[in-house]
GROMACS .gro file of C-alpha atoms in nm:
model
  186
    1ALA     CA    1   1.982 -21.648   1.538
    2VAL     CA    2   2.126 -21.618   1.885
    3PRO     CA    3   1.979 -21.876   2.125
    4GLU     CA    4   1.722 -21.742   2.372
    5VAL     CA    5   1.889 -21.921   2.666
    6THR     CA    6   2.268 -21.950   2.683
    7VAL     CA    7   2.305 -22.021   3.057
    8THR     CA    8   2.081 -22.231   3.279
    9TYR     CA    9   2.100 -22.473   3.574
   10LEU     CA   10   2.036 -22.841   3.635
   11ARG     CA   11   1.684 -22.905   3.763
   12ALA     CA   12   1.778 -23.260   3.875
   13PRO     CA   13   2.112 -23.417   3.975
   14ALA     CA   14   2.311 -23.587   3.699
   15CYS     CA   15   2.529 -23.892   3.765
   16ALA     CA   16   2.851 -23.999   3.595
   17GLY     CA   17   2.749 -24.211   3.298
   18ASP     CA   18   2.422 -24.026   3.237
   19THR     CA   19   2.348 -23.906   2.881
   20THR     CA   20   2.049 -23.683   2.966
   21LEU     CA   21   2.045 -23.357   3.160
   22VAL     CA   22   1.722 -23.211   3.299
   23LEU     CA   23   1.752 -22.832   3.287
   24GLU     CA   24   1.571 -22.549   3.467
   25GLU     CA   25   1.459 -22.393   3.139
   26ALA     CA   26   1.380 -22.515   2.790
   27VAL     CA   27   1.666 -22.441   2.550
   28ASP     CA   28   1.680 -22.395   2.173
   29TRP     CA   29   2.026 -22.545   2.128
   30HIS     CA   30   2.114 -22.764   1.829
   31PRO     CA   31   2.271 -23.105   1.775
   32GLY     CA   32   2.649 -23.068   1.766
   33ASP     CA   33   2.651 -22.763   1.994
   34GLU     CA   34   2.907 -22.767   2.278
   35ALA     CA   35   2.809 -22.684   2.634
   36VAL     CA   36   2.994 -22.680   2.963
   37ILE     CA   37   2.866 -22.817   3.295
   38ILE     CA   38   3.019 -22.661   3.607
   39SER     CA   39   2.957 -22.803   3.954
   40ALA     CA   40   2.794 -22.575   4.209
   41MET     CA   41   3.041 -22.664   4.482
   42SER     CA   42   3.393 -22.799   4.478
   43VAL     CA   43   3.493 -23.112   4.661
   44GLU     CA   44   3.715 -23.025   4.955
   45GLY     CA   45   4.074 -22.979   4.841
   46THR     CA   46   3.987 -22.954   4.469
   47GLY     CA   47   3.849 -22.695   4.233
   48SER     CA   48   3.499 -22.713   4.096
   49MET     CA   49   3.442 -22.992   3.843
   50GLU     CA   50   3.355 -22.907   3.489
   51GLU     CA   51   3.334 -23.081   3.157
   52VAL     CA   52   3.249 -22.998   2.800
   53VAL     CA   53   2.968 -23.200   2.642
   54VAL     CA   54   2.825 -23.222   2.291
   55VAL     CA   55   2.448 -23.199   2.236
   56GLU     CA   56   2.287 -23.496   2.059
   57THR     CA   57   1.924 -23.376   2.075
   58VAL     CA   58   1.709 -23.132   2.271
   59HIS     CA   59   1.352 -23.186   2.389
   60ASN     CA   60   1.239 -22.871   2.570
   61ALA     CA   61   1.431 -22.880   2.901
   62GLU     CA   62   1.592 -23.221   2.839
   63LEU     CA   63   1.938 -23.215   2.688
   64HIS     CA   64   2.055 -23.548   2.542
   65LEU     CA   65   2.434 -23.586   2.515
   66ARG     CA   66   2.650 -23.768   2.261
   67THR     CA   67   2.872 -23.922   2.527
   68PRO     CA   68   2.813 -24.007   2.893
   69LEU     CA   69   2.910 -23.766   3.170
   70ARG     CA   70   3.249 -23.822   3.334
   71TYR     CA   71   3.146 -23.666   3.667
   72SER     CA   72   2.836 -23.644   3.884
   73TYR     CA   73   2.664 -23.312   3.947
   74ASN     CA   74   2.445 -23.276   4.256
   75ILE     CA   75   2.206 -23.017   4.395
   76THR     CA   76   2.302 -22.897   4.740
   77GLU     CA   77   2.093 -22.712   5.000
   78ASN     CA   78   2.265 -22.501   5.266
   79TRP     CA   79   2.112 -22.302   5.550
   80VAL     CA   80   2.303 -21.981   5.614
   81ALA     CA   81   2.179 -21.720   5.862
   82GLY     CA   82   1.832 -21.875   5.859
   83LYS     CA   83   1.799 -21.872   5.481
   84ASN     CA   84   1.792 -22.179   5.256
   85HIS     CA   85   2.033 -22.155   4.963
   86ILE     CA   86   1.999 -22.411   4.684
   87LEU     CA   87   2.320 -22.458   4.484
   88LYS     CA   88   2.278 -22.609   4.139
   89SER     CA   89   2.529 -22.689   3.866
   90THR     CA   90   2.551 -22.440   3.581
   91VAL     CA   91   2.505 -22.549   3.217
   92ALA     CA   92   2.624 -22.294   2.960
   93LEU     CA   93   2.623 -22.303   2.582
   94LEU     CA   94   2.975 -22.267   2.437
   95SER     CA   95   2.892 -22.286   2.065
   96ARG     CA   96   2.828 -21.956   1.897
   97ASN     CA   97   2.717 -21.837   1.554
   98ILE     CA   98   3.035 -21.640   1.483
   99VAL     CA   99   3.369 -21.806   1.552
  100ILE     CA  100   3.694 -21.604   1.562
  101GLN     CA  101   3.968 -21.866   1.547
  102GLY     CA  102   4.343 -21.825   1.588
  103ASN     CA  103   4.591 -21.996   1.362
  104LEU     CA  104   4.661 -22.321   1.542
  105THR     CA  105   5.012 -22.391   1.408
  106LEU     CA  106   5.180 -22.729   1.384
  107GLU     CA  107   5.438 -22.600   1.633
  108ARG     CA  108   5.163 -22.521   1.884
  109VAL     CA  109   4.994 -22.861   1.833
  110LYS     CA  110   5.328 -23.039   1.898
  111HIS     CA  111   5.378 -22.830   2.213
  112LEU     CA  112   5.027 -22.917   2.342
  113HIS     CA  113   5.092 -23.287   2.282
  114SER     CA  114   5.426 -23.273   2.466
  115CYS     CA  115   5.257 -23.099   2.758
  116GLN     CA  116   4.987 -23.366   2.774
  117GLU     CA  117   5.256 -23.631   2.779
  118VAL     CA  118   5.377 -23.483   3.110
  119ASN     CA  119   5.018 -23.489   3.245
  120ALA     CA  120   4.943 -23.119   3.200
  121ALA     CA  121   4.576 -23.081   3.102
  122GLU     CA  122   4.515 -22.862   2.797
  123GLY     CA  123   4.320 -22.616   3.010
  124ASN     CA  124   4.599 -22.592   3.268
  125LEU     CA  125   4.929 -22.547   3.082
  126LYS     CA  126   5.089 -22.317   3.342
  127HIS     CA  127   5.313 -22.604   3.457
  128CYS     CA  128   5.422 -22.693   3.103
  129LEU     CA  129   5.759 -22.526   3.036
  130TYR     CA  130   5.876 -22.371   2.712
  131TYR     CA  131   6.173 -22.516   2.527
  132LYS     CA  132   6.508 -22.354   2.611
  133SER     CA  133   6.571 -22.304   2.239
  134GLU     CA  134   6.257 -22.098   2.187
  135LYS     CA  135   6.373 -21.765   2.045
  136MET     CA  136   6.090 -21.558   2.189
  137LEU     CA  137   5.900 -21.675   2.497
  138GLY     CA  138   5.535 -21.715   2.421
  139ALA     CA  139   5.587 -21.721   2.043
  140ARG     CA  140   5.370 -22.031   2.012
  141ASP     CA  141   5.074 -21.871   2.178
  142LEU     CA  142   4.797 -21.705   1.984
  143GLY     CA  143   4.607 -21.386   2.046
  144ALA     CA  144   4.323 -21.179   1.913
  145ARG     CA  145   4.232 -20.814   1.911
  146VAL     CA  146   3.896 -20.674   1.805
  147ILE     CA  147   3.909 -20.304   1.716
  148ILE     CA  148   3.586 -20.105   1.678
  149GLN     CA  149   3.605 -19.745   1.564
  150SER     CA  150   3.337 -19.479   1.569
  151PHE     CA  151   3.324 -19.140   1.406
  152PRO     CA  152   3.347 -18.837   1.639
  153GLU     CA  153   2.987 -18.729   1.564
  154GLU     CA  154   2.837 -19.072   1.627
  155PRO     CA  155   2.776 -19.241   1.962
  156SER     CA  156   2.955 -19.569   2.031
  157LEU     CA  157   2.765 -19.881   2.115
  158VAL     CA  158   2.931 -20.221   2.114
  159LYS     CA  159   2.735 -20.538   2.162
  160LEU     CA  160   2.893 -20.877   2.091
  161LYS     CA  161   2.644 -21.163   2.095
  162GLY     CA  162   2.683 -21.516   1.964
  163VAL     CA  163   3.064 -21.487   1.926
  164GLN     CA  164   3.303 -21.767   2.016
  165PHE     CA  165   3.682 -21.727   2.039
  166ARG     CA  166   3.892 -22.043   1.976
  167ASP     CA  167   4.263 -22.127   1.983
  168LEU     CA  168   4.360 -21.794   2.134
  169GLY     CA  169   4.594 -21.688   2.412
  170GLN     CA  170   4.910 -21.492   2.482
  171ALA     CA  171   5.181 -21.614   2.715
  172PHE     CA  172   5.269 -21.377   2.999
  173SER     CA  173   4.966 -21.157   2.919
  174LYS     CA  174   4.679 -21.082   3.152
  175HIS     CA  175   4.409 -21.135   2.887
  176SER     CA  176   4.388 -21.381   2.600
  177SER     CA  177   4.209 -21.125   2.383
  178SER     CA  178   4.124 -20.759   2.386
  179LEU     CA  179   3.855 -20.522   2.270
  180THR     CA  180   3.981 -20.179   2.167
  181LEU     CA  181   3.735 -19.894   2.117
  182VAL     CA  182   3.863 -19.598   1.916
  183GLY     CA  183   3.671 -19.271   1.921
  184ALA     CA  184   3.434 -19.091   2.153
  185LEU     CA  185   3.266 -19.308   2.413
  186ARG     CA  186   2.951 -19.214   2.603
   0.00000   0.00000   0.00000
């Protein structure tokens, strides 16, 4: 079953080293699920902070984590044009019931390790160069295409829920995956 809540917000600030998150809503996530926490505001000169965490247990709106947080996540209030805006960190479930996974080749794993050796984070490999001997640029990268076809007499309706895409990506392409609909669309 697809979880009722896949995205929520922190109800209370969370400090680096904490292993419990207090959420806005109760969640029906499971031990071993992965979630991401994204800060509401970035620190000046940096992007927003985020980290992936693994769920240990869930008790209504309390999420207990397997490992302590690396960063702190605060709740910020700003007054803009006479209105009070409360900015809270987002917590989103990453784990899904259906996983479409690319073929993570040994060549790709070696490339990722060499990039990490030059301090390029796995999520930010744009500064990691390809080997000069690579025959086809981007050959190590993985991609996915989902094709859904309908018959001319039938209406098309596509709804993807509970799907997770892993180890995918295409160098020099705008999107890491694509959804192609064949047939009449309404």
